[in-house]
mmCIF file of C-alpha atoms in Angstrom:
data_model
loop_
_atom_site.group_PDB
_atom_site.id
_atom_site.type_symbol
_atom_site.label_atom_id
_atom_site.label_comp_id
_atom_site.label_asym_id
_atom_site.label_seq_id
_atom_site.Cartn_x
_atom_site.Cartn_y
_atom_site.Cartn_z
ATOM 1 C CA MET D 1 -122.784 -28.592 -70.390
ATOM 2 C CA LYS D 2 -123.868 -26.185 -73.081
ATOM 3 C CA MET D 3 -126.979 -25.222 -71.096
ATOM 4 C CA LYS D 4 -124.885 -24.444 -67.972
ATOM 5 C CA THR D 5 -122.419 -22.339 -69.961
ATOM 6 C CA VAL D 6 -125.197 -20.236 -71.458
ATOM 7 C CA GLN D 7 -126.741 -19.734 -68.026
ATOM 8 C CA ILE D 8 -123.446 -18.639 -66.477
ATOM 9 C CA VAL D 9 -122.785 -16.151 -69.262
ATOM 10 C CA GLY D 10 -126.306 -14.804 -68.965
ATOM 11 C CA VAL D 11 -125.940 -14.281 -65.223
ATOM 12 C CA SER D 12 -122.611 -12.522 -65.778
ATOM 13 C CA LEU D 13 -124.156 -10.155 -68.280
ATOM 14 C CA ILE D 14 -126.987 -9.326 -65.897
ATOM 15 C CA LEU D 15 -124.516 -8.602 -63.097
ATOM 16 C CA CYS D 16 -122.514 -6.318 -65.428
ATOM 17 C CA LEU D 17 -125.600 -4.375 -66.380
ATOM 18 C CA LEU D 18 -127.003 -4.092 -62.876
ATOM 19 C CA PHE D 19 -123.898 -3.441 -60.851
ATOM 20 C CA GLY D 20 -121.112 -2.513 -63.312
ATOM 21 C CA LEU D 21 -118.724 -4.490 -61.130
ATOM 22 C CA CYS D 22 -117.098 -6.809 -63.586
ATOM 23 C CA ALA D 23 -114.328 -6.022 -66.032
ATOM 24 C CA CYS D 24 -116.508 -6.268 -69.120
ATOM 25 C CA GLY D 25 -117.842 -2.688 -68.716
ATOM 26 C CA LYS D 26 -114.644 -1.028 -67.574
ATOM 27 C CA VAL D 27 -112.146 0.791 -69.764
ATOM 28 C CA SER D 28 -108.479 0.223 -69.020
ATOM 29 C CA GLN D 29 -105.437 2.161 -70.151
ATOM 30 C CA GLU D 30 -104.729 -0.602 -72.675
ATOM 31 C CA ASP D 31 -108.076 0.143 -74.358
ATOM 32 C CA LEU D 32 -107.155 3.759 -75.163
ATOM 33 C CA ASN D 33 -105.806 5.198 -78.388
ATOM 34 C CA ILE D 34 -102.662 6.867 -77.036
ATOM 35 C CA PRO D 35 -101.006 8.891 -79.797
ATOM 36 C CA THR D 36 -97.314 8.819 -80.559
ATOM 37 C CA PHE D 37 -95.412 11.786 -81.930
ATOM 38 C CA GLU D 38 -92.322 12.074 -84.072
ATOM 39 C CA ASP D 39 -89.658 14.217 -82.440
ATOM 40 C CA ASN D 40 -89.171 16.330 -85.557
ATOM 41 C CA GLN D 41 -90.447 19.763 -84.474
ATOM 42 C CA SER D 42 -89.092 22.265 -81.962
ATOM 43 C CA ILE D 43 -90.447 25.369 -80.325
ATOM 44 C CA VAL D 44 -88.176 28.419 -80.508
ATOM 45 C CA ILE D 45 -86.403 28.781 -77.167
ATOM 46 C CA GLY D 46 -84.303 31.871 -77.593
ATOM 47 C CA THR D 47 -82.356 34.483 -75.741
ATOM 48 C CA TRP D 48 -81.457 38.081 -76.384
ATOM 49 C CA SER D 49 -77.687 38.362 -76.312
ATOM 50 C CA GLY D 50 -77.599 41.501 -74.202
ATOM 51 C CA SER D 51 -74.166 43.072 -73.917
ATOM 52 C CA MET D 52 -70.530 42.135 -73.396
ATOM 53 C CA VAL D 53 -70.740 38.445 -74.176
ATOM 54 C CA GLU D 54 -67.599 36.815 -75.547
ATOM 55 C CA TRP D 55 -69.000 34.271 -77.990
ATOM 56 C CA THR D 56 -66.529 31.501 -77.278
ATOM 57 C CA ASP D 57 -67.086 27.800 -77.842
ATOM 58 C CA GLN D 58 -68.006 27.552 -74.164
ATOM 59 C CA GLN D 59 -70.780 30.128 -74.480
ATOM 60 C CA PHE D 60 -72.312 28.228 -77.369
ATOM 61 C CA THR D 61 -72.044 25.059 -75.266
ATOM 62 C CA ASN D 62 -73.885 26.935 -72.495
ATOM 63 C CA LEU D 63 -76.667 27.789 -74.941
ATOM 64 C CA GLN D 64 -76.897 24.217 -76.177
ATOM 65 C CA GLU D 65 -77.004 22.766 -72.666
ATOM 66 C CA ALA D 66 -79.777 25.218 -71.765
ATOM 67 C CA ASN D 67 -81.823 24.051 -74.798
ATOM 68 C CA ILE D 68 -81.544 27.512 -76.381
ATOM 69 C CA ASN D 69 -81.849 27.218 -80.142
ATOM 70 C CA TYR D 70 -82.121 30.903 -81.144
ATOM 71 C CA LEU D 71 -79.782 33.796 -80.358
ATOM 72 C CA LEU D 72 -81.139 37.291 -80.961
ATOM 73 C CA GLY D 73 -79.699 40.777 -80.934
ATOM 74 C CA VAL D 74 -75.976 40.027 -81.189
ATOM 75 C CA SER D 75 -74.332 43.382 -81.787
ATOM 76 C CA GLU D 76 -71.879 44.059 -84.599
ATOM 77 C CA PHE D 77 -69.723 45.615 -81.885
ATOM 78 C CA MET D 78 -69.179 42.101 -80.484
ATOM 79 C CA GLY D 79 -68.344 40.880 -83.964
ATOM 80 C CA TYR D 80 -69.861 38.161 -86.083
ATOM 81 C CA SER D 81 -68.424 36.432 -89.104
ATOM 82 C CA ASN D 82 -68.629 33.098 -90.879
ATOM 83 C CA ALA D 83 -66.532 31.628 -88.042
ATOM 84 C CA PHE D 84 -69.079 32.926 -85.511
ATOM 85 C CA PHE D 85 -71.939 31.365 -87.458
ATOM 86 C CA ASP D 86 -69.989 28.097 -87.753
ATOM 87 C CA LYS D 87 -69.872 27.899 -83.942
ATOM 88 C CA ALA D 88 -73.587 28.641 -83.734
ATOM 89 C CA GLN D 89 -74.442 25.961 -86.278
ATOM 90 C CA ALA D 90 -72.345 23.368 -84.441
ATOM 91 C CA ALA D 91 -74.354 24.119 -81.291
ATOM 92 C CA GLY D 92 -77.706 23.940 -83.095
ATOM 93 C CA VAL D 93 -78.296 27.677 -82.639
ATOM 94 C CA SER D 94 -79.908 29.942 -85.239
ATOM 95 C CA VAL D 95 -78.901 33.607 -85.084
ATOM 96 C CA ILE D 96 -80.790 36.859 -85.618
ATOM 97 C CA PRO D 97 -78.156 39.595 -85.202
ATOM 98 C CA ASP D 98 -78.984 43.196 -84.356
ATOM 99 C CA LYS D 99 -78.680 45.415 -87.429
ATOM 100 C CA ARG D 100 -81.019 48.335 -86.960
ATOM 101 C CA SER D 101 -78.777 50.278 -89.322
ATOM 102 C CA TRP D 102 -79.567 47.896 -92.193
ATOM 103 C CA ASN D 103 -80.298 49.730 -95.410
ATOM 104 C CA GLY D 104 -79.961 47.217 -98.207
ATOM 105 C CA GLU D 105 -76.444 45.859 -97.736
ATOM 106 C CA VAL D 106 -75.775 42.121 -98.168
ATOM 107 C CA SER D 107 -73.171 40.394 -95.987
ATOM 108 C CA ASP D 108 -70.886 37.574 -97.051
ATOM 109 C CA TYR D 109 -72.461 35.276 -94.414
ATOM 110 C CA MET D 110 -76.021 35.806 -95.717
ATOM 111 C CA ASP D 111 -76.249 32.252 -97.037
ATOM 112 C CA HIS D 112 -74.870 30.661 -93.876
ATOM 113 C CA PRO D 113 -77.377 28.092 -92.496
ATOM 114 C CA ALA D 114 -77.177 29.595 -88.997
ATOM 115 C CA PHE D 115 -78.023 33.122 -90.190
ATOM 116 C CA VAL D 116 -81.811 33.574 -90.011
ATOM 117 C CA GLY D 117 -82.170 37.309 -90.589
ATOM 118 C CA TYR D 118 -81.681 40.643 -88.838
ATOM 119 C CA CYS D 119 -83.428 42.393 -86.010
ATOM 120 C CA VAL D 120 -84.013 45.644 -87.888
ATOM 121 C CA TRP D 121 -86.041 47.460 -85.221
ATOM 122 C CA ASP D 122 -86.827 47.055 -81.540
ATOM 123 C CA GLU D 123 -89.942 48.581 -79.990
ATOM 124 C CA PRO D 124 -91.050 50.866 -82.826
ATOM 125 C CA ALA D 125 -93.568 53.635 -82.294
ATOM 126 C CA ILE D 126 -96.634 53.614 -84.503
ATOM 127 C CA ASP D 127 -95.196 56.629 -86.348
ATOM 128 C CA ASP D 128 -92.275 54.387 -87.390
ATOM 129 C CA TYR D 129 -94.499 52.004 -89.361
ATOM 130 C CA PRO D 130 -94.240 53.821 -92.718
ATOM 131 C CA ALA D 131 -90.433 53.711 -92.517
ATOM 132 C CA LEU D 132 -90.602 50.031 -91.512
ATOM 133 C CA ALA D 133 -92.861 49.257 -94.462
ATOM 134 C CA GLU D 134 -90.382 50.924 -96.833
ATOM 135 C CA LYS D 135 -87.520 48.999 -95.300
ATOM 136 C CA LYS D 136 -89.520 45.767 -95.620
ATOM 137 C CA ALA D 137 -90.025 46.407 -99.362
ATOM 138 C CA LEU D 138 -86.280 46.925 -99.776
ATOM 139 C CA TRP D 139 -85.656 43.773 -97.756
ATOM 140 C CA GLU D 140 -87.838 41.635 -99.995
ATOM 141 C CA SER D 141 -85.902 42.745 -103.057
ATOM 142 C CA THR D 142 -82.527 42.171 -101.358
ATOM 143 C CA MET D 143 -82.615 39.528 -98.629
ATOM 144 C CA GLY D 144 -84.864 36.884 -100.163
ATOM 145 C CA ASP D 145 -86.435 34.590 -97.574
ATOM 146 C CA LYS D 146 -84.377 35.812 -94.597
ATOM 147 C CA LEU D 147 -86.418 36.948 -91.591
ATOM 148 C CA PHE D 148 -87.208 40.664 -91.307
ATOM 149 C CA PHE D 149 -87.457 40.706 -87.510
ATOM 150 C CA VAL D 150 -89.083 43.449 -85.444
ATOM 151 C CA ASN D 151 -89.951 43.307 -81.748
ATOM 152 C CA LEU D 152 -92.900 45.358 -80.469
ATOM 153 C CA PHE D 153 -93.535 47.243 -77.241
ATOM 154 C CA PRO D 154 -95.845 45.840 -74.588
ATOM 155 C CA GLY D 155 -98.896 47.959 -73.854
ATOM 156 C CA GLU D 156 -100.537 49.132 -70.657
ATOM 157 C CA ILE D 157 -104.241 48.518 -70.067
ATOM 158 C CA GLY D 158 -106.263 51.646 -70.770
ATOM 159 C CA ASP D 159 -103.206 53.398 -72.175
ATOM 160 C CA THR D 160 -104.084 55.747 -75.041
ATOM 161 C CA GLN D 161 -100.502 55.684 -76.336
ATOM 162 C CA PHE D 162 -100.524 54.622 -79.995
ATOM 163 C CA GLY D 163 -104.330 54.706 -79.900
ATOM 164 C CA GLY D 164 -104.436 51.685 -77.611
ATOM 165 C CA TYR D 165 -102.580 48.379 -77.769
ATOM 166 C CA GLU D 166 -105.017 46.713 -80.174
ATOM 167 C CA ASN D 167 -104.468 49.554 -82.621
ATOM 168 C CA TYR D 168 -100.698 49.421 -82.158
ATOM 169 C CA VAL D 169 -100.506 45.689 -82.943
ATOM 170 C CA SER D 170 -103.098 45.545 -85.719
ATOM 171 C CA LYS D 171 -101.655 48.572 -87.537
ATOM 172 C CA TYR D 172 -98.184 47.037 -87.391
ATOM 173 C CA ILE D 173 -99.373 43.833 -89.055
ATOM 174 C CA GLU D 174 -101.317 45.813 -91.642
ATOM 175 C CA ALA D 175 -98.347 48.057 -92.505
ATOM 176 C CA VAL D 176 -95.429 45.627 -92.370
ATOM 177 C CA GLN D 177 -96.973 42.196 -93.131
ATOM 178 C CA PRO D 178 -94.453 40.400 -90.869
ATOM 179 C CA GLU D 179 -93.606 36.707 -90.961
ATOM 180 C CA VAL D 180 -93.487 36.604 -87.143
ATOM 181 C CA LEU D 181 -95.238 38.734 -84.522
ATOM 182 C CA SER D 182 -92.889 39.382 -81.603
ATOM 183 C CA PHE D 183 -93.292 41.525 -78.486
ATOM 184 C CA ASP D 184 -91.734 41.768 -75.056
ATOM 185 C CA ILE D 185 -93.265 41.930 -71.613
ATOM 186 C CA TYR D 186 -91.581 41.261 -68.273
ATOM 187 C CA PRO D 187 -94.461 40.344 -65.992
ATOM 188 C CA ILE D 188 -92.942 39.652 -62.566
ATOM 189 C CA MET D 189 -91.812 42.530 -60.387
ATOM 190 C CA SER D 190 -91.549 43.814 -56.833
ATOM 191 C CA ASP D 191 -93.951 46.489 -55.648
ATOM 192 C CA TYR D 192 -93.101 49.371 -53.328
ATOM 193 C CA SER D 193 -93.317 47.056 -50.291
ATOM 194 C CA GLY D 194 -91.052 44.399 -51.798
ATOM 195 C CA LYS D 195 -93.908 41.981 -52.535
ATOM 196 C CA THR D 196 -93.700 40.024 -55.797
ATOM 197 C CA VAL D 197 -96.578 40.975 -58.094
ATOM 198 C CA ILE D 198 -97.709 40.204 -61.648
ATOM 199 C CA LYS D 199 -98.302 42.993 -64.139
ATOM 200 C CA ASP D 200 -101.980 43.496 -64.897
ATOM 201 C CA ASN D 201 -101.270 43.770 -68.627
ATOM 202 C CA PHE D 202 -99.475 40.419 -68.985
ATOM 203 C CA PHE D 203 -102.511 38.347 -69.948
ATOM 204 C CA ASN D 204 -104.027 41.234 -71.903
ATOM 205 C CA ASN D 205 -100.936 41.662 -74.089
ATOM 206 C CA LEU D 206 -100.801 37.938 -74.870
ATOM 207 C CA ASP D 207 -104.547 37.967 -75.496
ATOM 208 C CA VAL D 208 -104.202 40.801 -78.031
ATOM 209 C CA CYS D 209 -101.029 39.577 -79.759
ATOM 210 C CA SER D 210 -102.186 35.957 -80.028
ATOM 211 C CA TYR D 211 -105.476 37.080 -81.563
ATOM 212 C CA TYR D 212 -103.844 39.203 -84.265
ATOM 213 C CA ALA D 213 -101.099 36.658 -84.962
ATOM 214 C CA LYS D 214 -103.777 34.007 -85.538
ATOM 215 C CA GLU D 215 -105.744 36.403 -87.771
ATOM 216 C CA ALA D 216 -102.596 36.977 -89.851
ATOM 217 C CA GLY D 217 -101.642 33.289 -89.881
ATOM 218 C CA ILE D 218 -98.189 33.914 -88.407
ATOM 219 C CA PRO D 219 -96.384 32.539 -85.327
ATOM 220 C CA LEU D 220 -96.245 34.531 -82.091
ATOM 221 C CA TRP D 221 -93.026 35.025 -80.113
ATOM 222 C CA PHE D 222 -92.733 36.788 -76.791
ATOM 223 C CA SER D 223 -89.710 37.914 -74.818
ATOM 224 C CA LEU D 224 -89.959 37.057 -71.139
ATOM 225 C CA LEU D 225 -88.110 38.116 -68.017
ATOM 226 C CA ALA D 226 -84.751 36.396 -67.482
ATOM 227 C CA ALA D 227 -82.641 39.102 -65.808
ATOM 228 C CA LYS D 228 -83.210 41.116 -62.656
ATOM 229 C CA HIS D 229 -83.298 44.835 -63.461
ATOM 230 C CA MET D 230 -85.129 47.922 -62.250
ATOM 231 C CA SER D 231 -88.097 46.573 -60.224
ATOM 232 C CA TYR D 232 -88.161 43.241 -62.078
ATOM 233 C CA VAL D 233 -87.239 40.176 -60.026
ATOM 234 C CA ALA D 234 -84.540 37.570 -60.589
ATOM 235 C CA PRO D 235 -86.761 34.688 -61.761
ATOM 236 C CA SER D 236 -86.723 31.380 -59.933
ATOM 237 C CA THR D 237 -87.132 28.137 -61.881
ATOM 238 C CA GLU D 238 -90.822 28.307 -60.979
ATOM 239 C CA GLU D 239 -91.137 31.854 -62.343
ATOM 240 C CA PHE D 240 -89.361 30.935 -65.581
ATOM 241 C CA ARG D 241 -91.666 27.910 -65.892
ATOM 242 C CA TRP D 242 -94.791 29.979 -65.252
ATOM 243 C CA GLN D 243 -93.997 32.662 -67.824
ATOM 244 C CA MET D 244 -93.406 29.998 -70.462
ATOM 245 C CA ALA D 245 -96.547 28.046 -69.517
ATOM 246 C CA VAL D 246 -98.688 31.181 -69.782
ATOM 247 C CA GLY D 247 -97.182 31.827 -73.206
ATOM 248 C CA GLN D 248 -97.986 28.282 -74.299
ATOM 249 C CA ALA D 249 -101.594 28.679 -73.147
ATOM 250 C CA TYR D 250 -101.749 31.431 -75.797
ATOM 251 C CA GLY D 251 -100.156 29.306 -78.510
ATOM 252 C CA VAL D 252 -96.774 31.053 -78.413
ATOM 253 C CA GLN D 253 -94.208 29.359 -80.672
ATOM 254 C CA GLY D 254 -91.219 31.455 -79.619
ATOM 255 C CA LEU D 255 -90.136 31.883 -75.977
ATOM 256 C CA VAL D 256 -87.229 34.332 -75.846
ATOM 257 C CA HIS D 257 -85.349 35.161 -72.641
ATOM 258 C CA TYR D 258 -84.274 38.731 -71.922
ATOM 259 C CA ALA D 259 -81.370 38.987 -71.439
ATOM 260 C CA TYR D 260 -78.401 36.596 -71.461
ATOM 261 C CA ALA D 261 -75.882 39.112 -70.083
ATOM 262 C CA SER D 262 -75.558 42.831 -69.397
ATOM 263 C CA HIS D 263 -72.777 45.167 -68.306
ATOM 264 C CA ASP D 264 -75.383 47.486 -66.746
ATOM 265 C CA PRO D 265 -74.756 47.443 -62.977
ATOM 266 C CA ASP D 266 -78.518 47.357 -62.406
ATOM 267 C CA TYR D 267 -78.752 43.912 -64.050
ATOM 268 C CA THR D 268 -78.293 40.414 -62.695
ATOM 269 C CA SER D 269 -78.260 38.079 -65.688
ATOM 270 C CA PRO D 270 -77.876 34.371 -66.481
ATOM 271 C CA ILE D 271 -74.270 35.100 -67.503
ATOM 272 C CA ASP D 272 -72.000 37.383 -65.470
ATOM 273 C CA TRP D 273 -70.416 39.691 -68.036
ATOM 274 C CA LYS D 274 -67.264 40.178 -65.955
ATOM 275 C CA THR D 275 -66.457 36.482 -65.448
ATOM 276 C CA GLN D 276 -68.412 35.167 -68.464
ATOM 277 C CA GLU D 277 -69.599 32.414 -66.123
ATOM 278 C CA PRO D 278 -73.164 31.162 -65.524
ATOM 279 C CA THR D 279 -75.044 32.539 -62.519
ATOM 280 C CA GLU D 280 -77.910 30.960 -60.563
ATOM 281 C CA LEU D 281 -80.292 32.523 -63.094
ATOM 282 C CA TYR D 282 -78.696 30.486 -65.883
ATOM 283 C CA TYR D 283 -79.499 27.249 -64.065
ATOM 284 C CA ASN D 284 -83.053 28.382 -63.279
ATOM 285 C CA MET D 285 -83.551 29.161 -66.972
ATOM 286 C CA LYS D 286 -81.912 25.889 -68.012
ATOM 287 C CA ASN D 287 -84.188 23.836 -65.749
ATOM 288 C CA ALA D 288 -87.370 25.425 -67.124
ATOM 289 C CA ASN D 289 -86.174 25.181 -70.730
ATOM 290 C CA ALA D 290 -85.451 21.460 -70.329
ATOM 291 C CA GLU D 291 -89.031 20.845 -69.213
ATOM 292 C CA VAL D 292 -90.416 22.595 -72.309
ATOM 293 C CA ALA D 293 -87.920 20.970 -74.689
ATOM 294 C CA ALA D 294 -88.912 17.519 -73.402
ATOM 295 C CA TRP D 295 -92.330 17.769 -75.076
ATOM 296 C CA ASP D 296 -92.158 20.677 -77.536
ATOM 297 C CA HIS D 297 -92.515 18.276 -80.489
ATOM 298 C CA ILE D 298 -95.944 17.344 -79.116
ATOM 299 C CA TYR D 299 -96.944 20.970 -78.520
ATOM 300 C CA MET D 300 -95.859 21.931 -82.029
ATOM 301 C CA SER D 301 -98.045 19.171 -83.488
ATOM 302 C CA TYR D 302 -101.120 21.191 -82.518
ATOM 303 C CA GLN D 303 -102.476 24.529 -83.705
ATOM 304 C CA TRP D 304 -103.756 27.068 -81.210
ATOM 305 C CA GLN D 305 -107.461 27.947 -81.579
ATOM 306 C CA GLY D 306 -108.020 30.372 -78.719
ATOM 307 C CA THR D 307 -107.740 30.744 -74.954
ATOM 308 C CA ALA D 308 -110.490 30.594 -72.348
ATOM 309 C CA THR D 309 -110.263 32.224 -68.931
ATOM 310 C CA VAL D 310 -111.728 30.174 -66.080
ATOM 311 C CA THR D 311 -112.473 32.040 -62.854
ATOM 312 C CA GLY D 312 -111.528 30.115 -59.734
ATOM 313 C CA SER D 313 -114.337 28.877 -57.504
ATOM 314 C CA VAL D 314 -112.449 29.800 -54.312
ATOM 315 C CA ASN D 315 -112.632 33.543 -55.065
ATOM 316 C CA PRO D 316 -115.250 33.860 -57.818
ATOM 317 C CA TYR D 317 -115.804 37.604 -57.328
ATOM 318 C CA SER D 318 -112.189 38.723 -57.154
ATOM 319 C CA ILE D 319 -110.856 41.258 -59.645
ATOM 320 C CA THR D 320 -108.110 39.630 -61.683
ATOM 321 C CA ALA D 321 -105.982 40.407 -64.721
ATOM 322 C CA MET D 322 -108.011 37.849 -66.683
ATOM 323 C CA MET D 323 -110.859 40.370 -66.836
ATOM 324 C CA PHE D 324 -108.916 42.349 -69.441
ATOM 325 C CA CYS D 325 -108.713 39.470 -71.937
ATOM 326 C CA THR D 326 -111.307 40.638 -74.433
ATOM 327 C CA HIS D 327 -110.580 37.886 -76.954
ATOM 328 C CA SER D 328 -111.224 35.022 -74.544
ATOM 329 C CA VAL D 329 -113.275 32.171 -75.995
ATOM 330 C CA ASP D 330 -115.962 29.888 -74.596
ATOM 331 C CA PRO D 331 -114.164 26.647 -73.570
ATOM 332 C CA THR D 332 -117.247 24.556 -74.414
ATOM 333 C CA GLU D 333 -117.928 25.963 -77.889
ATOM 334 C CA ASN D 334 -116.718 23.709 -80.711
ATOM 335 C CA THR D 335 -114.510 21.759 -78.293
ATOM 336 C CA ALA D 336 -114.575 18.360 -76.594
ATOM 337 C CA ILE D 337 -115.178 20.059 -73.216
ATOM 338 C CA ALA D 338 -118.689 19.838 -71.790
ATOM 339 C CA SER D 339 -117.666 21.806 -68.702
ATOM 340 C CA ILE D 340 -114.532 22.979 -66.905
ATOM 341 C CA LYS D 341 -114.132 24.082 -63.291
ATOM 342 C CA SER D 342 -111.068 25.189 -61.350
ATOM 343 C CA GLU D 343 -110.485 26.093 -57.732
ATOM 344 C CA GLU D 344 -108.122 28.922 -58.703
ATOM 345 C CA ASP D 345 -107.955 31.149 -61.785
ATOM 346 C CA LEU D 346 -106.967 29.174 -64.860
ATOM 347 C CA LEU D 347 -106.059 29.721 -68.507
ATOM 348 C CA CYS D 348 -107.276 27.036 -70.891
ATOM 349 C CA GLY D 349 -105.522 27.118 -74.248
ATOM 350 C CA ILE D 350 -107.517 25.286 -76.909
ATOM 351 C CA PHE D 351 -105.651 23.344 -79.612
ATOM 352 C CA LYS D 352 -106.356 20.991 -82.509
ATOM 353 C CA ASP D 353 -104.050 18.859 -84.608
ATOM 354 C CA GLU D 354 -104.201 18.632 -88.393
ATOM 355 C CA ASN D 355 -106.890 15.950 -88.127
ATOM 356 C CA GLY D 356 -109.061 17.981 -85.771
ATOM 357 C CA ASN D 357 -108.123 16.055 -82.612
ATOM 358 C CA PRO D 358 -108.339 18.304 -79.531
ATOM 359 C CA ALA D 359 -105.843 19.187 -76.812
ATOM 360 C CA TYR D 360 -105.813 21.745 -74.000
ATOM 361 C CA MET D 361 -103.108 23.696 -72.189
ATOM 362 C CA LEU D 362 -104.203 24.244 -68.593
ATOM 363 C CA THR D 363 -102.065 26.925 -66.946
ATOM 364 C CA ASN D 364 -102.427 28.073 -63.360
ATOM 365 C CA ALA D 365 -103.111 31.816 -63.683
ATOM 366 C CA THR D 366 -102.260 32.774 -60.102
ATOM 367 C CA ASN D 367 -99.056 34.496 -59.008
ATOM 368 C CA PRO D 368 -96.421 31.760 -58.519
ATOM 369 C CA ALA D 369 -95.266 33.539 -55.365
ATOM 370 C CA ASP D 370 -98.658 32.787 -53.772
ATOM 371 C CA GLU D 371 -98.096 29.018 -54.196
ATOM 372 C CA LYS D 372 -101.751 28.290 -54.953
ATOM 373 C CA ASP D 373 -102.211 24.884 -56.529
ATOM 374 C CA THR D 374 -105.538 24.230 -58.217
ATOM 375 C CA MET D 375 -107.693 21.205 -58.924
ATOM 376 C CA VAL D 376 -109.283 21.316 -62.376
ATOM 377 C CA THR D 377 -112.395 19.267 -63.135
ATOM 378 C CA LEU D 378 -112.930 18.520 -66.820
ATOM 379 C CA THR D 379 -116.099 16.956 -68.146
ATOM 380 C CA LEU D 380 -115.520 15.710 -71.691
ATOM 381 C CA ASP D 381 -117.996 14.770 -74.369
ATOM 382 C CA ASP D 382 -118.373 11.235 -75.654
ATOM 383 C CA PRO D 383 -116.507 9.309 -77.044
ATOM 384 C CA TYR D 384 -113.542 10.284 -74.847
ATOM 385 C CA LYS D 385 -112.668 7.803 -72.100
ATOM 386 C CA GLY D 386 -109.294 9.046 -70.869
ATOM 387 C CA VAL D 387 -106.683 11.765 -71.179
ATOM 388 C CA LEU D 388 -102.957 11.910 -71.792
ATOM 389 C CA VAL D 389 -101.472 14.447 -69.363
ATOM 390 C CA ILE D 390 -98.078 16.030 -70.040
ATOM 391 C CA ASP D 391 -96.646 17.766 -66.985
ATOM 392 C CA ARG D 392 -93.083 19.171 -67.154
ATOM 393 C CA GLY D 393 -92.480 16.840 -70.093
ATOM 394 C CA ILE D 394 -93.598 13.717 -68.193
ATOM 395 C CA GLN D 395 -96.518 11.785 -69.692
ATOM 396 C CA SER D 396 -99.211 9.969 -67.735
ATOM 397 C CA VAL D 397 -102.666 8.602 -68.541
ATOM 398 C CA LYS D 398 -105.825 9.206 -66.506
ATOM 399 C CA LEU D 399 -109.117 7.413 -67.063
ATOM 400 C CA LEU D 400 -112.431 9.253 -67.050
ATOM 401 C CA GLU D 401 -115.142 8.353 -64.557
ATOM 402 C CA ASN D 402 -118.579 9.187 -65.986
ATOM 403 C CA ASN D 403 -116.863 11.482 -68.507
ATOM 404 C CA VAL D 404 -115.085 13.397 -65.710
ATOM 405 C CA VAL D 405 -111.403 13.729 -64.881
ATOM 406 C CA THR D 406 -109.721 15.804 -62.178
ATOM 407 C CA ILE D 407 -106.228 17.164 -62.808
ATOM 408 C CA GLU D 408 -103.999 19.014 -60.376
ATOM 409 C CA VAL D 409 -102.225 22.040 -61.817
ATOM 410 C CA GLU D 410 -99.643 23.231 -59.342
ATOM 411 C CA SER D 411 -98.644 26.824 -58.829
ATOM 412 C CA SER D 412 -96.309 27.964 -61.640
ATOM 413 C CA GLU D 413 -97.372 25.041 -63.834
ATOM 414 C CA GLY D 414 -99.097 24.384 -67.101
ATOM 415 C CA VAL D 415 -100.170 20.888 -68.133
ATOM 416 C CA PHE D 416 -101.088 19.730 -71.628
ATOM 417 C CA VAL D 417 -104.124 17.477 -71.818
ATOM 418 C CA ILE D 418 -105.011 15.303 -74.823
ATOM 419 C CA PRO D 419 -108.439 13.584 -74.750
ATOM 420 C CA LEU D 420 -108.317 9.893 -75.697
ATOM 421 C CA THR D 421 -110.827 7.599 -77.365
ATOM 422 C CA THR D 422 -110.887 3.822 -77.161
ATOM 423 C CA LYS D 423 -109.396 1.581 -79.832
#
């Protein structure tokens, strides 16, 4: 009996080695180290107040239901007091009111938990930096650890205004030493023929701002399009999702919608200022926010290292906005990626957790209006045998075959990919 058992085992081992057909050489999902994450961190999902909002209990409920946790730019004209901040706190909303007139005064609500700081300047010119630096020094002697918040202009590619966008951003950080780097850019618009197009400077501005924010060791926030105005479109759920996914590919930790409401007749906003009721845009924004909020604790567990641009194989010689990303990194350098290929243009955000474990944000870089899905082929180094894929907050596991995994990234989407080892 013992002899027969040994022979059977020996034959089985030979078959495994020769043909790889039995279970002993295969990795299953149960063999993988799938991480778990405490839900104790949140990305900033904010909105600029805009104008003519009556901050009733219902409006704060609207913010809460849309997963908005920061409210920016509330005007003194609309009134804020301890009672206002009480409502915000009850809804889990932190507030950064607009007070560009601030000059050293301290309000009686300064110690309220919902009061974060003031927006003291919006879109400064480079000539304003000395005055901002003086105001920042006064702030530090008056406002303690409250946030001195400034929001920067976007910049056009090749524009010599302010000596170029790199100069504009780097000089701001040098002069003001901010705790947060924030800028706005509204990337989706209609051209003269009515076609929906993406601004050429969208990726470039994120490329520049993310680079300098990382150099300074501060979080990056960007204000995205939420309201139709001028030639900017009324974003669909897909267009909200895409803007946020592009931001996350660049490690953005604050996604701020512009704007919640406006009395300007040129605007269509998430809230109608006349009725104070939600519009279709509110629900589009709410849907996209919910997808981000479902996994933001995972995203915030990783630190952004850089972003690679991957040219699509379908049109490898096309001229795209990714060409202007001068701080792009090599996706295979000091990463777990041996190679990466995509049918369509792709952004690959590179992340690591505090223990050095890698993760990647794969964002479809094509215009959402073109509805171009892409298949991404990742070849990972040993010892990775699978990946955890997070798509719209939904987690799934894919096994590698010969170190390779293929992931579909639909138009308007970004997916977060965490390489997995075996137990």
